[in-house]
Coordinates of C-alpha atoms in Angstrom, one line a residue:
X1 CA 22.6 33.9 9.1
X2 CA 18.9 32.9 9.6
X3 CA 16.6 32.6 6.5
X4 CA 13.1 33.8 7.0
X5 CA 10.0 31.8 5.9
X6 CA 7.9 33.3 3.2
X7 CA 4.5 34.0 4.5
X8 CA 2.7 31.9 1.8
X9 CA 5.1 28.9 2.5
X10 CA 4.3 29.2 6.5
X11 CA 0.9 29.5 5.6
X12 CA 0.7 26.4 3.4
X13 CA 2.7 24.4 6.0
X14 CA 0.3 25.0 8.8
X15 CA -2.6 24.2 6.8
X16 CA -1.0 20.9 5.9
X17 CA -0.3 20.3 9.6
X18 CA -3.9 20.9 10.5
X19 CA -5.4 18.8 7.6
X20 CA -2.7 16.0 8.6
X21 CA -3.9 16.1 12.3
X22 CA -7.5 15.6 11.5
X23 CA -6.9 12.9 9.0
X24 CA -4.6 11.2 11.6
X25 CA -6.7 11.5 14.5
X26 CA -10.4 11.2 13.1
X27 CA -12.3 13.9 14.9
X28 CA -10.1 16.0 17.3
X29 CA -10.8 19.2 18.9
X30 CA -8.8 22.5 18.2
X31 CA -7.1 22.0 21.4
X32 CA -6.1 18.5 20.6
X33 CA -4.8 19.7 17.3
X34 CA -2.8 22.3 19.1
X35 CA -1.2 19.7 21.3
X36 CA -0.3 17.5 18.6
X37 CA 1.0 20.4 16.1
X38 CA 2.4 22.9 18.3
X39 CA 0.6 25.8 16.7
X40 CA -1.0 28.3 18.7
X41 CA -5.0 28.1 19.2
X42 CA -5.5 31.4 17.5
X43 CA -3.5 29.9 14.4
X44 CA -5.5 26.7 14.4
X45 CA -8.7 28.8 15.0
X46 CA -8.0 30.9 11.8
X47 CA -6.9 27.9 9.8
X48 CA -9.8 25.6 10.7
X49 CA -12.4 28.6 9.9
X50 CA -10.8 28.9 6.5
X51 CA -10.8 25.2 5.8
X52 CA -14.4 24.9 6.8
X53 CA -15.4 27.8 4.7
X54 CA -13.7 26.2 1.9
X55 CA -15.5 22.9 2.6
X56 CA -12.3 21.0 3.3
X57 CA -13.2 20.3 7.0
X58 CA -16.5 20.5 8.8
X59 CA -17.6 20.7 12.6
X60 CA -18.9 17.2 13.8
X61 CA -21.7 17.4 16.4
X62 CA -21.2 15.8 19.8
X63 CA -18.3 16.0 22.3
X64 CA -14.8 14.9 21.5
X65 CA -12.9 12.0 23.3
X66 CA -11.0 14.7 25.4
X67 CA -11.3 13.5 29.0
X68 CA -10.6 17.3 30.1
X69 CA -13.3 19.0 32.4
X70 CA -14.9 22.0 31.2
X71 CA -17.0 23.1 28.3
X72 CA -17.4 20.2 25.6
X73 CA -15.2 21.0 22.5
X74 CA -16.5 20.8 19.0
X75 CA -14.6 18.1 17.1
X76 CA -13.2 18.9 13.5
X77 CA -13.7 16.4 10.8
X78 CA -13.0 15.8 7.0
X79 CA -15.5 16.6 4.5
X80 CA -16.3 13.5 2.7
X81 CA -17.4 15.6 -0.3
X82 CA -14.3 17.7 -0.4
X83 CA -12.6 15.3 -2.8
X84 CA -12.6 11.9 -4.4
X85 CA -9.8 9.7 -5.4
X86 CA -9.4 6.5 -7.3
X87 CA -7.5 3.4 -6.4
X88 CA -6.7 0.9 -9.0
X89 CA -5.0 -2.5 -8.4
X90 CA -3.6 -4.8 -10.9
X91 CA -2.1 -7.9 -9.8
X92 CA -2.0 -11.7 -11.1
X93 CA -5.2 -12.5 -12.9
X94 CA -7.0 -9.8 -10.9
X95 CA -8.0 -6.1 -11.5
X96 CA -10.0 -3.7 -9.0
X97 CA -10.9 -0.1 -8.9
X98 CA -12.4 1.9 -6.0
X99 CA -13.7 5.2 -5.8
X100 CA -12.9 6.8 -2.4
X101 CA -14.1 10.1 -0.6
X102 CA -11.9 12.5 1.3
X103 CA -12.3 10.5 4.6
X104 CA -11.0 7.3 2.9
X105 CA -14.4 5.6 2.8
X106 CA -15.2 3.5 -0.4
X107 CA -17.8 5.0 -2.5
X108 CA -18.0 2.3 -5.2
X109 CA -15.7 -0.7 -6.1
X110 CA -15.5 -3.2 -9.1
X111 CA -13.4 -6.4 -9.4
X112 CA -12.6 -8.3 -12.4
X113 CA -10.9 -11.7 -13.0
X114 CA -8.5 -11.4 -15.9
X115 CA -6.0 -13.9 -17.4
X116 CA -3.2 -11.3 -17.1
X117 CA -0.5 -13.8 -18.3
X118 CA -2.1 -14.6 -21.8
X119 CA -3.8 -11.1 -22.5
X120 CA -2.6 -9.0 -25.4
X121 CA -1.2 -5.8 -24.4
X122 CA -3.9 -3.5 -25.7
X123 CA -6.6 -5.9 -24.1
X124 CA -5.0 -5.3 -20.6
X125 CA -4.7 -1.6 -21.1
X126 CA -8.0 -1.4 -22.3
X127 CA -9.5 -3.3 -19.3
X128 CA -7.6 -0.9 -16.9
X129 CA -9.2 2.3 -18.8
X130 CA -12.5 0.6 -18.9
X131 CA -12.7 0.0 -15.1
X132 CA -11.7 3.5 -14.1
X133 CA -14.2 4.8 -16.6
X134 CA -17.0 2.7 -15.1
X135 CA -16.0 3.9 -11.6
X136 CA -16.0 7.8 -12.8
X137 CA -19.3 7.1 -14.5
X138 CA -21.0 6.3 -11.1
X139 CA -19.9 9.7 -9.8
X140 CA -21.7 11.9 -12.5
X141 CA -24.9 11.8 -10.6
X142 CA -23.1 13.3 -7.6
X143 CA -21.2 15.8 -9.1
X144 CA -17.9 15.1 -7.5
X145 CA -14.6 15.1 -9.3
X146 CA -11.8 12.6 -9.2
X147 CA -8.6 14.6 -8.2
X148 CA -6.1 11.8 -8.4
X149 CA -5.8 8.3 -9.7
X150 CA -3.2 5.8 -7.9
X151 CA -2.7 2.5 -9.6
X152 CA -0.6 -0.2 -7.8
X153 CA 0.9 -3.0 -9.9
X154 CA 3.1 -6.1 -9.1
X155 CA 6.5 -5.7 -10.4
X156 CA 9.0 -3.0 -11.2
X157 CA 7.9 0.4 -11.8
X158 CA 9.5 3.6 -12.4
X159 CA 7.6 6.1 -10.2
X160 CA 9.0 9.1 -11.6
X161 CA 8.2 8.2 -15.2
X162 CA 5.0 6.3 -14.0
X163 CA 5.7 3.3 -16.2
X164 CA 5.3 -0.5 -15.4
X165 CA 8.7 -1.7 -16.2
X166 CA 8.5 -5.3 -15.7
X167 CA 6.0 -7.6 -14.2
X168 CA 5.6 -11.4 -13.6
X169 CA 1.9 -11.2 -14.1
X170 CA 2.1 -10.4 -17.7
X171 CA 4.9 -10.9 -20.6
X172 CA 4.4 -7.1 -21.7
X173 CA 6.9 -4.4 -20.4
X174 CA 7.3 -0.7 -20.4
X175 CA 3.6 0.3 -20.3
X176 CA 3.1 4.1 -19.9
X177 CA -0.2 3.5 -17.6
X178 CA 0.0 7.1 -16.1
X179 CA 0.1 8.7 -19.7
X180 CA -2.4 6.6 -21.0
X181 CA -5.1 7.1 -18.2
X182 CA -4.2 10.6 -18.2
X183 CA -5.0 11.1 -21.7
X184 CA -8.2 9.3 -21.4
X185 CA -9.6 11.1 -18.2
X186 CA -7.5 14.1 -17.7
X187 CA -6.6 13.3 -14.1
X188 CA -3.3 13.0 -12.5
X189 CA -2.1 9.6 -12.0
X190 CA 0.6 8.0 -9.9
X191 CA 2.0 4.4 -10.5
X192 CA 3.2 2.5 -7.6
X193 CA 4.7 -0.7 -6.4
X194 CA 2.0 -2.9 -4.7
X195 CA 4.2 -4.0 -1.8
X196 CA 4.9 -0.2 -1.0
X197 CA 1.2 0.6 -1.0
X198 CA 0.9 -2.2 1.7
X199 CA 3.5 -0.4 3.8
X200 CA 1.8 2.8 3.2
X201 CA -1.5 1.3 4.5
X202 CA 0.0 -0.5 7.5
X203 CA 1.6 2.7 8.7
X204 CA -2.1 4.4 8.7
X205 CA -3.7 1.4 10.1
X206 CA -1.4 0.8 13.1
X207 CA 0.8 3.9 13.7
X208 CA 2.0 2.7 17.0
X209 CA 3.6 -0.6 15.6
X210 CA 4.6 0.6 12.3
X211 CA 6.2 3.9 12.5
X212 CA 9.7 5.0 11.8
X213 CA 11.1 1.2 10.7
X214 CA 9.2 -1.5 9.7
X215 CA 9.0 -4.2 6.8
X216 CA 5.9 -5.6 5.0
X217 CA 6.6 -8.9 3.1
X218 CA 4.0 -10.4 0.7
X219 CA 3.9 -14.1 0.8
X220 CA 1.7 -15.0 -2.2
X221 CA 2.3 -16.5 -5.5
X222 CA 5.2 -14.2 -5.7
X223 CA 7.3 -12.4 -2.8
X224 CA 7.5 -8.9 -2.4
X225 CA 8.7 -6.4 0.0
X226 CA 7.6 -2.6 1.1
X227 CA 9.8 -0.9 3.6
X228 CA 9.7 2.1 5.6
X229 CA 13.0 3.4 6.9
X230 CA 13.6 6.5 9.1
X231 CA 9.8 7.3 8.7
X232 CA 10.2 7.3 4.6
X233 CA 9.1 4.9 2.2
X234 CA 12.2 3.3 0.7
X235 CA 11.9 3.2 -3.1
X236 CA 15.4 3.1 -4.5
X237 CA 15.9 4.3 -8.3
X238 CA 12.5 2.8 -8.9
X239 CA 9.3 2.5 -6.8
X240 CA 9.8 -1.0 -6.3
X241 CA 13.2 -0.3 -4.6
X242 CA 12.7 -3.5 -2.3
X243 CA 12.8 -6.4 -4.6
X244 CA 13.3 -8.8 -1.8
X245 CA 11.8 -11.8 -3.6
X246 CA 14.4 -11.8 -6.3
X247 CA 17.6 -11.6 -3.9
X248 CA 19.7 -14.8 -4.4
X249 CA 19.1 -17.4 -1.8
X250 CA 21.2 -20.1 -3.6
X251 CA 23.2 -19.2 -6.8
X252 CA 22.1 -21.4 -9.6
X253 CA 19.5 -22.9 -7.6
X254 CA 15.8 -23.3 -8.2
X255 CA 14.1 -22.0 -11.3
X256 CA 12.2 -18.7 -10.6
X257 CA 9.4 -17.2 -12.6
X258 CA 11.6 -14.1 -13.3
X259 CA 13.7 -16.2 -15.4
X260 CA 16.7 -16.3 -13.0
X261 CA 17.6 -19.3 -10.6
X262 CA 18.0 -19.3 -7.0
X263 CA 15.8 -16.4 -6.0
X264 CA 14.2 -16.1 -2.4
X265 CA 10.8 -16.4 -4.3
X266 CA 11.9 -19.7 -6.1
X267 CA 11.8 -21.3 -2.6
X268 CA 9.1 -19.4 -0.8
X269 CA 6.7 -18.3 -3.4
X270 CA 3.2 -20.5 -3.7
X271 CA 4.3 -22.0 -6.9
X272 CA 7.7 -23.0 -5.0
X273 CA 6.2 -24.4 -2.0
X274 CA 3.9 -26.4 -4.3
X275 CA 6.8 -27.5 -6.5
X276 CA 8.7 -28.7 -3.6
X277 CA 5.8 -30.5 -1.8
X278 CA 4.9 -32.5 -5.0
X279 CA 8.5 -33.4 -5.5
X280 CA 8.9 -31.6 -8.8
X281 CA 12.4 -30.9 -9.9
X282 CA 13.8 -27.4 -9.2
X283 CA 14.2 -26.8 -12.8
X284 CA 10.6 -27.3 -13.6
X285 CA 8.5 -24.7 -15.0
X286 CA 7.0 -22.4 -12.3
X287 CA 3.1 -23.0 -12.1
X288 CA 1.2 -20.2 -13.7
X289 CA -1.2 -19.7 -10.6
X290 CA -2.4 -21.8 -7.7
X291 CA -5.7 -21.1 -6.1
X292 CA -5.8 -20.2 -2.4
X293 CA -7.9 -23.3 -1.7
X294 CA -5.3 -25.5 -2.8
X295 CA -2.6 -23.8 -0.8
X296 CA -4.9 -24.0 2.2
X297 CA -5.2 -27.9 1.7
X298 CA -1.6 -28.1 1.3
X299 CA -0.6 -26.4 4.7
X300 CA -3.4 -28.5 6.4
X301 CA -1.4 -31.7 5.3
X302 CA 1.7 -30.1 6.4
X303 CA 0.2 -29.7 9.9
X304 CA -0.7 -33.3 9.9
X305 CA 2.7 -34.6 10.3
X306 CA 6.1 -34.8 8.9
X307 CA 6.2 -35.2 5.0
X308 CA 7.3 -33.5 1.8
X309 CA 4.5 -30.7 2.6
X310 CA 5.9 -29.8 5.9
X311 CA 9.4 -29.9 4.5
X312 CA 8.3 -27.4 1.8
X313 CA 7.4 -25.0 4.1
X314 CA 10.3 -25.5 6.3
X315 CA 12.5 -24.7 3.1
X316 CA 10.2 -21.6 2.5
X317 CA 10.8 -20.3 6.1
X318 CA 14.7 -21.0 5.5
X319 CA 14.9 -18.9 2.4
X320 CA 12.9 -16.0 4.0
X321 CA 15.1 -16.0 7.2
X322 CA 18.3 -15.9 5.5
X323 CA 17.0 -13.1 3.1
X324 CA 15.8 -11.1 6.2
X325 CA 19.0 -11.8 8.2
X326 CA 20.9 -10.2 5.3
X327 CA 18.7 -7.3 5.4
X328 CA 18.9 -6.9 8.8
X329 CA 22.9 -6.9 8.9
X330 CA 22.2 -3.8 6.8
X331 CA 19.6 -2.1 8.8
X332 CA 18.6 -2.4 12.6
X333 CA 15.9 -5.4 13.2
X334 CA 12.4 -3.9 12.7
X335 CA 8.8 -5.1 13.0
X336 CA 7.6 -7.3 10.2
X337 CA 4.0 -7.7 8.9
X338 CA 3.7 -11.0 6.9
X339 CA 0.9 -10.4 4.3
X340 CA -0.9 -12.6 1.9
X341 CA -2.1 -16.1 1.7
X342 CA 1.2 -17.2 3.1
X343 CA 0.5 -15.6 6.2
X344 CA -2.2 -18.3 7.1
X345 CA 0.5 -20.8 7.0
X346 CA 3.0 -18.8 8.9
X347 CA 2.9 -21.2 11.8
X348 CA 4.5 -23.6 9.4
X349 CA 7.1 -21.0 8.0
X350 CA 7.9 -19.2 11.3
X351 CA 10.2 -21.6 13.1
X352 CA 12.8 -22.3 10.3
X353 CA 12.6 -18.6 9.5
X354 CA 13.5 -17.4 13.1
X355 CA 16.3 -20.4 13.0
X356 CA 17.7 -19.0 9.8
X357 CA 17.8 -15.4 10.9
X358 CA 19.6 -16.3 14.2
X359 CA 22.4 -17.8 11.9
X360 CA 23.1 -14.4 10.1
X361 CA 24.8 -11.3 11.4
X362 CA 21.6 -9.5 11.3
X363 CA 20.2 -12.2 13.8
X364 CA 22.2 -11.2 16.7
X365 CA 19.0 -9.6 18.2
X366 CA 16.6 -12.1 16.5
X367 CA 14.6 -12.4 19.5
X368 CA 13.5 -8.9 19.3
X369 CA 12.1 -9.2 15.7
X370 CA 8.4 -9.2 16.0
X371 CA 6.0 -10.7 13.4
X372 CA 2.6 -10.0 12.6
X373 CA 0.1 -11.3 10.0
X374 CA -2.5 -10.2 7.6
X375 CA -3.9 -12.7 5.4
X376 CA -5.4 -10.7 2.7
X377 CA -3.1 -8.1 0.7
X378 CA -5.7 -6.5 -1.4
X379 CA -7.4 -4.3 0.9
X380 CA -4.2 -3.0 2.3
X381 CA -2.8 -2.3 -1.4
X382 CA -6.1 -0.1 -2.1
X383 CA -5.9 1.5 1.2
X384 CA -2.2 2.4 0.6
X385 CA -3.2 3.6 -2.9
X386 CA -6.0 5.7 -1.3
X387 CA -3.8 7.3 1.4
X388 CA -1.1 8.1 -1.2
X389 CA -3.7 10.0 -3.4
X390 CA -5.3 11.6 -0.6
X391 CA -2.1 12.7 0.9
X392 CA -1.3 14.3 -2.3
X393 CA -4.8 16.4 -2.3
X394 CA -4.0 17.4 1.2
X395 CA -0.5 18.7 0.7
X396 CA -0.8 19.8 -2.9
X397 CA -4.2 21.1 -3.4
X398 CA -5.8 21.9 -0.2
X399 CA -2.9 23.0 1.9
X400 CA -2.1 25.9 -0.7
X401 CA -5.6 26.7 -0.9
X402 CA -6.1 25.7 -4.5
X403 CA -8.9 23.4 -4.4
X404 CA -11.2 23.1 -7.5
X405 CA -14.5 24.8 -7.8
X406 CA -16.4 21.8 -7.1
X407 CA -15.3 21.9 -3.6
X408 CA -16.8 25.3 -2.9
X409 CA -20.3 23.9 -2.0
X410 CA -21.5 24.4 1.4
X411 CA -20.3 21.6 3.8
X412 CA -23.0 19.5 5.7
X413 CA -22.8 19.0 9.5
X414 CA -22.4 15.5 10.7

């Protein structure tokens, strides 16, 4: 027995497909959208006409990139004024907020240095609310309204409850960031793990490499992971389902800043590499923070020759490799993006990492595992937040045709 699709559901799905095609391809023609979506030309013509009238899309002057002969086709583009979202990133001693237009471009941005590990709970919350408020104040003159706020944080977050459950960057737990921000600004809020947002951004940046299955590993003061499996973000019960850094590498081993012993992070995080390079005991208190310049200097010493510095990076690579090998025993080998300050020292880490993977069941095809590096995680996290928020606007507001009144202004032609 076949089940029919309601007209409203079909309309919403088709509108979502057109918007997604324009967001993915930049400025495609209607013919190119038909080729990627499988929708008929007449359907696309009607939908694009409606979306232009609603100021979601706009026609872009100039020819498309199509190489087909004949009359130049008019490209469709996202209207930057159709919507605005906010991306907030809270990490160790750092807070940023960006206001981003509907095309994904940053309209305004602010960064703050904070002592997150020693701030009071209320002060930390106040800083987060204040930085969002300053960004919203900048929009008042333009008349645009923020439709979604995405907050990314290091640590374990409950995506459904939208709560920061635990994080190594502050002793405070169970912070209901979404409820607090919504109560202050009246804007829907999502709370996500920062490494998951890195994976989201990579998929948008390089869909040819990062598509159905891939892994993003954060190598910084801490170790984190975001995974895309079967084309979907892996979240588990909580949004930070991939707590790779806190998998056990050696039971009862080195002290981790999470309070346990033997975690992968306790051998591969910046503080762990620093601790081993300086011959400190594995039971010693993890350093609160190590600046990037110090880690770069440590890597330079490791490249000069054999010594404790090089051995520290070898140990880090081994911990990461055994952890990845165990993971690849459960899932097929996949492309890996190494992100963060640790990516700048990946030449020191990779040999022992690959050797460790090859010693595991998941390393049977270790030669096919490819690595790429991204030395700065913050732009990726921000972009992931932006795309998470913009995708919500695409699918939940504009696809059903329920955009707010502010979007009813006439669209300019670019």
